[in-house]
Amino acid sequence: MNENYSQILCIALVVAGLIFISFLYTTEPKTFAEVATKSQVVVGTYEINKEEQARGLTQFRAEDFAGARAAFDRADPEKRDAGTQFYVAYSYYRQGWGRFSNDDALFTSGLAVANSVVVLDPNFRTTDAALGIKTATELKTEFEEGLKITASDFNPMRLTRERK
Amino acid sequence: MTKTEESIDKSDVTDAEIIEIEEQTIIRAPKRSSSEVKTASWVNYLIVPAIFLAVTLLGGFRLGAVDSAFIFLKPALVCLVFSALTLVLYARSGLIDIEGWISQDQPMLTNASSIAILITLFTATVQLYSSLLPEQGLTFWVVGFCFFWTIWNNLFAEFDPKRLLRSMVGLFGLAFVVKYLVLTNLTAAPEGSWWQRLFENPGKEAFTWLLDLPRYSAGTGYIQFFTLSLYLIGLFLLPRSLRR
């Protein structure tokens, strides 16, 4: 091989190698499967698993919220789809909501996911007519209000409110 | 009186023309066959950077203790300092001749590829220190100080490349034994509750807690042994100069 060609190959190898190593050390994948999905995100070919998302929706509507979240996690392992993450946040809301008091742990987890939906798509609005809360910002407010203890929490009329 | 004038005085020539002939030194090096040149070019420009890139990739790679998940540890700042000092040491001892790698009279492509190889040497050395230094706690500072002390002493010693290579093998080998044999054997396995581990193996649990030892899968030691071997092979293959 001509020496010039080996020198060009050397430069290409070093540049490509260092970019790949920087990618691995920045994204920190935990398995080979994660290396593949994170590469798809970088290249821009990442897509959610539609079958798992449909399965998650069925479980969500059947009120199996833990199962729904597991299916949504499989559908969107990189947590980059605002629609799927909105359903994850909503599942925390519906599971954690209580007529007397809310489950603070579930509401805190839900708030974190709702925040991530706002970051992914600030103008996100769901088209699902069965959901009472339509945007991530409204859901976020619902979580924040649910976590606060205010005088209105002791209002007996509170018992008549409905889950959205 | 110079030698030339003296020889002219002694001669009886008239109307002679003085022609100054510069002394020339001709070094005849054995000519390398084209296949040898091709092999050397293949090794220098492709094998050596590939080896150093593999070391760069694997140096910070660990396997989690519980699920053997990949862990990519970014190197500590001190590893960059050690690596820079080590490269100075390589240059001082003559293991690499900087002018033979990067020079004004070489074509730009040769200089660019030389810089690329030297960058991989630097990143591989950074990651090797990251591999051999304990990650945190008291042991990080103790082993780090030992590295610094050795490199600092070596910087002012007279070395030839062979001796330096032997010294580096000894230094890195000892550090590997300390981290992946001695300290790993002092680390308690993560199975069971804290109380269970404390009752079953109080010594190991105490060392793990006192020395702040991280728990990794046994595969980590094998991977790092391979990484260290690769680095030393790369160092052995690294030419002193890229000039023919």
Short mmCIF file of N, CA, C and O in Angstrom, two decimals, chain A residues 1-18 20-21 24-33 35, chain B residues 37-38 41-42 45-46 49-50 53 56-61 69-70 72-74 109-110 112-113 116-117 119-120 123 127 244:
data_model
loop_
_atom_site.label_atom_id
_atom_site.label_comp_id
_atom_site.label_asym_id
_atom_site.label_seq_id
_atom_site.Cartn_x
_atom_site.Cartn_y
_atom_site.Cartn_z
N MET A 1 0.84 -1.20 0.00
CA MET A 1 0.00 0.00 0.00
C MET A 1 0.89 1.26 0.00
O MET A 1 1.88 1.31 0.70
N ASN A 2 0.51 2.24 -0.77
CA ASN A 2 1.23 3.51 -0.81
C ASN A 2 1.22 4.13 0.60
O ASN A 2 0.21 4.09 1.29
N GLU A 3 2.37 4.73 0.98
CA GLU A 3 2.47 5.27 2.35
C GLU A 3 1.45 6.39 2.59
O GLU A 3 0.92 6.53 3.68
N ASN A 4 1.18 7.17 1.53
CA ASN A 4 0.20 8.26 1.67
C ASN A 4 -1.17 7.71 2.04
O ASN A 4 -1.88 8.30 2.86
N TYR A 5 -1.54 6.59 1.43
CA TYR A 5 -2.84 5.99 1.74
C TYR A 5 -2.89 5.54 3.19
O TYR A 5 -3.89 5.71 3.88
N SER A 6 -1.79 4.92 3.66
CA SER A 6 -1.80 4.48 5.06
C SER A 6 -1.86 5.67 6.01
O SER A 6 -2.48 5.58 7.07
N GLN A 7 -1.24 6.79 5.62
CA GLN A 7 -1.31 7.98 6.48
C GLN A 7 -2.73 8.54 6.52
O GLN A 7 -3.22 8.92 7.59
N ILE A 8 -3.39 8.55 5.36
CA ILE A 8 -4.79 9.04 5.33
C ILE A 8 -5.68 8.11 6.16
O ILE A 8 -6.49 8.57 6.96
N LEU A 9 -5.46 6.79 5.99
CA LEU A 9 -6.24 5.81 6.77
C LEU A 9 -5.99 5.99 8.27
O LEU A 9 -6.92 5.86 9.08
N CYS A 10 -4.74 6.27 8.62
CA CYS A 10 -4.36 6.46 10.03
C CYS A 10 -5.15 7.63 10.63
O CYS A 10 -5.75 7.50 11.70
N ILE A 11 -5.18 8.75 9.90
CA ILE A 11 -5.90 9.95 10.41
C ILE A 11 -7.39 9.63 10.54
O ILE A 11 -8.02 9.95 11.55
N ALA A 12 -7.96 8.96 9.51
CA ALA A 12 -9.38 8.62 9.55
C ALA A 12 -9.69 7.69 10.72
O ALA A 12 -10.68 7.87 11.43
N LEU A 13 -8.81 6.69 10.92
CA LEU A 13 -8.99 5.74 12.01
C LEU A 13 -8.97 6.44 13.37
O LEU A 13 -9.83 6.19 14.22
N VAL A 14 -8.00 7.33 13.55
CA VAL A 14 -7.87 8.02 14.84
C VAL A 14 -9.07 8.92 15.10
O VAL A 14 -9.65 8.90 16.19
N VAL A 15 -9.49 9.69 14.08
CA VAL A 15 -10.63 10.60 14.26
C VAL A 15 -11.90 9.79 14.58
O VAL A 15 -12.61 10.08 15.55
N ALA A 16 -12.16 8.74 13.76
CA ALA A 16 -13.37 7.93 13.98
C ALA A 16 -13.32 7.25 15.35
O ALA A 16 -14.32 7.22 16.07
N GLY A 17 -12.16 6.70 15.70
CA GLY A 17 -12.00 6.01 16.99
C GLY A 17 -12.24 6.93 18.16
O GLY A 17 -12.97 6.59 19.10
N LEU A 18 -11.65 8.13 18.11
CA LEU A 18 -11.81 9.06 19.23
C LEU A 18 -13.25 9.55 19.35
O LEU A 18 -13.76 9.73 20.46
N PHE A 20 -15.93 7.78 18.48
CA PHE A 20 -16.70 6.65 19.03
C PHE A 20 -16.45 6.52 20.54
O PHE A 20 -17.40 6.33 21.32
N ILE A 21 -15.19 6.65 20.95
CA ILE A 21 -14.86 6.51 22.38
C ILE A 21 -15.51 7.65 23.18
O ILE A 21 -16.09 7.42 24.25
N LEU A 24 -19.14 6.87 23.65
CA LEU A 24 -19.38 5.86 24.69
C LEU A 24 -19.22 6.44 26.10
O LEU A 24 -20.04 6.17 26.98
N TYR A 25 -18.17 7.25 26.29
CA TYR A 25 -17.92 7.79 27.63
C TYR A 25 -18.92 8.90 27.99
O TYR A 25 -19.10 9.20 29.17
N THR A 26 -19.54 9.53 26.98
CA THR A 26 -20.52 10.58 27.27
C THR A 26 -21.89 9.96 27.56
O THR A 26 -22.56 10.35 28.51
N THR A 27 -22.29 8.98 26.72
CA THR A 27 -23.64 8.42 26.88
C THR A 27 -23.70 7.30 27.93
O THR A 27 -24.77 7.01 28.44
N GLU A 28 -22.55 6.68 28.23
CA GLU A 28 -22.44 5.62 29.24
C GLU A 28 -23.50 4.53 29.08
O GLU A 28 -24.33 4.32 29.99
N PRO A 29 -23.53 3.82 27.96
CA PRO A 29 -24.49 2.71 27.82
C PRO A 29 -24.13 1.56 28.77
O PRO A 29 -22.96 1.36 29.09
N LYS A 30 -25.15 0.82 29.21
CA LYS A 30 -24.91 -0.24 30.19
C LYS A 30 -24.84 -1.62 29.55
O LYS A 30 -24.35 -2.57 30.15
N THR A 31 -25.42 -1.74 28.34
CA THR A 31 -25.38 -3.03 27.63
C THR A 31 -25.11 -2.76 26.14
O THR A 31 -25.16 -1.61 25.70
N PHE A 32 -24.89 -3.85 25.39
CA PHE A 32 -24.68 -3.70 23.94
C PHE A 32 -25.96 -3.16 23.29
O PHE A 32 -25.89 -2.39 22.33
N ALA A 33 -27.13 -3.59 23.81
CA ALA A 33 -28.40 -3.11 23.25
C ALA A 33 -28.52 -1.60 23.41
O ALA A 33 -28.98 -0.89 22.50
N VAL A 35 -26.01 0.46 23.54
CA VAL A 35 -25.07 1.08 22.59
C VAL A 35 -25.80 1.31 21.27
O VAL A 35 -25.71 2.38 20.66
N VAL B 37 9.28 -1.94 3.81
CA VAL B 37 8.74 -0.58 3.97
C VAL B 37 7.23 -0.63 4.12
O VAL B 37 6.64 0.05 4.96
N LYS B 38 6.58 -1.48 3.31
CA LYS B 38 5.12 -1.60 3.38
C LYS B 38 4.67 -2.10 4.75
O LYS B 38 3.73 -1.59 5.35
N SER B 41 5.14 0.56 7.34
CA SER B 41 4.12 1.61 7.18
C SER B 41 2.77 1.12 7.72
O SER B 41 2.04 1.86 8.39
N TRP B 42 2.46 -0.14 7.44
CA TRP B 42 1.23 -0.78 7.93
C TRP B 42 1.20 -0.78 9.45
O TRP B 42 0.21 -0.42 10.09
N TYR B 45 1.32 3.10 10.93
CA TYR B 45 0.17 3.98 10.70
C TYR B 45 -1.18 3.33 11.02
O TYR B 45 -2.18 4.04 11.15
N LEU B 46 -1.23 2.03 11.11
CA LEU B 46 -2.54 1.40 11.38
C LEU B 46 -2.56 0.55 12.64
O LEU B 46 -3.46 0.70 13.47
N PRO B 49 -1.75 2.88 16.08
CA PRO B 49 -2.89 3.70 16.56
C PRO B 49 -4.10 2.85 16.95
O PRO B 49 -4.81 3.20 17.90
N ALA B 50 -4.32 1.72 16.24
CA ALA B 50 -5.46 0.85 16.60
C ALA B 50 -5.27 0.28 18.00
O ALA B 50 -6.22 0.23 18.79
N LEU B 53 -5.86 3.06 20.49
CA LEU B 53 -7.30 3.38 20.57
C LEU B 53 -8.03 2.33 21.41
O LEU B 53 -8.92 2.67 22.19
N THR B 56 -7.39 3.12 24.89
CA THR B 56 -8.19 4.30 25.28
C THR B 56 -9.63 3.88 25.58
O THR B 56 -10.24 4.36 26.53
N LEU B 57 -10.15 2.97 24.79
CA LEU B 57 -11.53 2.51 24.98
C LEU B 57 -11.67 1.69 26.26
O LEU B 57 -12.59 1.89 27.05
N LEU B 58 -10.72 0.78 26.48
CA LEU B 58 -10.88 -0.19 27.58
C LEU B 58 -10.35 0.30 28.93
O LEU B 58 -10.71 -0.25 29.95
N GLY B 59 -9.50 1.33 28.92
CA GLY B 59 -8.87 1.78 30.17
C GLY B 59 -9.86 2.19 31.24
O GLY B 59 -9.65 1.94 32.43
N GLY B 60 -10.97 2.82 30.84
CA GLY B 60 -11.94 3.27 31.84
C GLY B 60 -13.15 2.36 31.91
O GLY B 60 -14.18 2.73 32.48
N PHE B 61 -13.02 1.19 31.31
CA PHE B 61 -14.17 0.27 31.23
C PHE B 61 -14.18 -0.69 32.42
O PHE B 61 -13.17 -1.30 32.74
N ALA B 69 -23.19 -4.88 34.32
CA ALA B 69 -23.50 -3.80 33.38
C ALA B 69 -22.23 -3.03 33.05
O ALA B 69 -21.30 -2.97 33.87
N PHE B 70 -22.18 -2.44 31.85
CA PHE B 70 -20.99 -1.67 31.45
C PHE B 70 -20.91 -0.39 32.30
O PHE B 70 -21.92 0.27 32.51
N PHE B 72 -18.52 3.08 32.24
CA PHE B 72 -17.44 3.84 31.57
C PHE B 72 -17.02 4.97 32.50
O PHE B 72 -17.78 5.93 32.68
N LEU B 73 -15.82 4.84 33.09
CA LEU B 73 -15.36 5.85 34.04
C LEU B 73 -14.49 6.88 33.32
O LEU B 73 -13.53 6.52 32.64
N LYS B 74 -14.85 8.15 33.51
CA LYS B 74 -14.03 9.21 32.91
C LYS B 74 -12.76 9.36 33.74
O LYS B 74 -12.80 9.22 34.95
N LEU B 109 1.02 15.78 5.36
CA LEU B 109 0.26 14.56 5.64
C LEU B 109 1.01 13.67 6.64
O LEU B 109 0.40 13.11 7.56
N THR B 110 2.32 13.58 6.47
CA THR B 110 3.14 12.78 7.40
C THR B 110 3.07 13.39 8.81
O THR B 110 2.90 12.68 9.80
N ALA B 112 0.69 15.31 10.01
CA ALA B 112 -0.67 15.15 10.55
C ALA B 112 -0.88 13.73 11.08
O ALA B 112 -1.43 13.55 12.18
N SER B 113 -0.41 12.73 10.34
CA SER B 113 -0.60 11.35 10.81
C SER B 113 0.27 11.09 12.05
O SER B 113 -0.14 10.35 12.95
N ALA B 116 -1.53 12.48 14.92
CA ALA B 116 -2.66 11.60 15.25
C ALA B 116 -2.19 10.41 16.10
O ALA B 116 -2.82 10.06 17.10
N ILE B 117 -1.04 9.81 15.71
CA ILE B 117 -0.53 8.66 16.48
C ILE B 117 -0.12 9.11 17.89
O ILE B 117 -0.42 8.44 18.88
N ILE B 119 -1.32 11.57 19.56
CA ILE B 119 -2.55 11.84 20.34
C ILE B 119 -3.08 10.52 20.92
O ILE B 119 -3.47 10.45 22.09
N THR B 120 -3.07 9.46 20.10
CA THR B 120 -3.57 8.17 20.61
C THR B 120 -2.65 7.65 21.73
O THR B 120 -3.12 7.05 22.68
N THR B 123 -3.75 9.65 24.82
CA THR B 123 -5.05 9.22 25.37
C THR B 123 -4.95 7.81 25.97
O THR B 123 -5.54 7.54 27.01
N GLN B 127 -5.72 6.79 29.87
CA GLN B 127 -6.65 5.74 30.25
C GLN B 127 -5.95 4.61 31.00
O GLN B 127 -6.57 3.95 31.84
N ARG B 244 12.51 7.78 7.43
CA ARG B 244 13.23 6.61 6.91
C ARG B 244 14.71 6.88 6.79
O ARG B 244 15.10 7.97 6.45
#
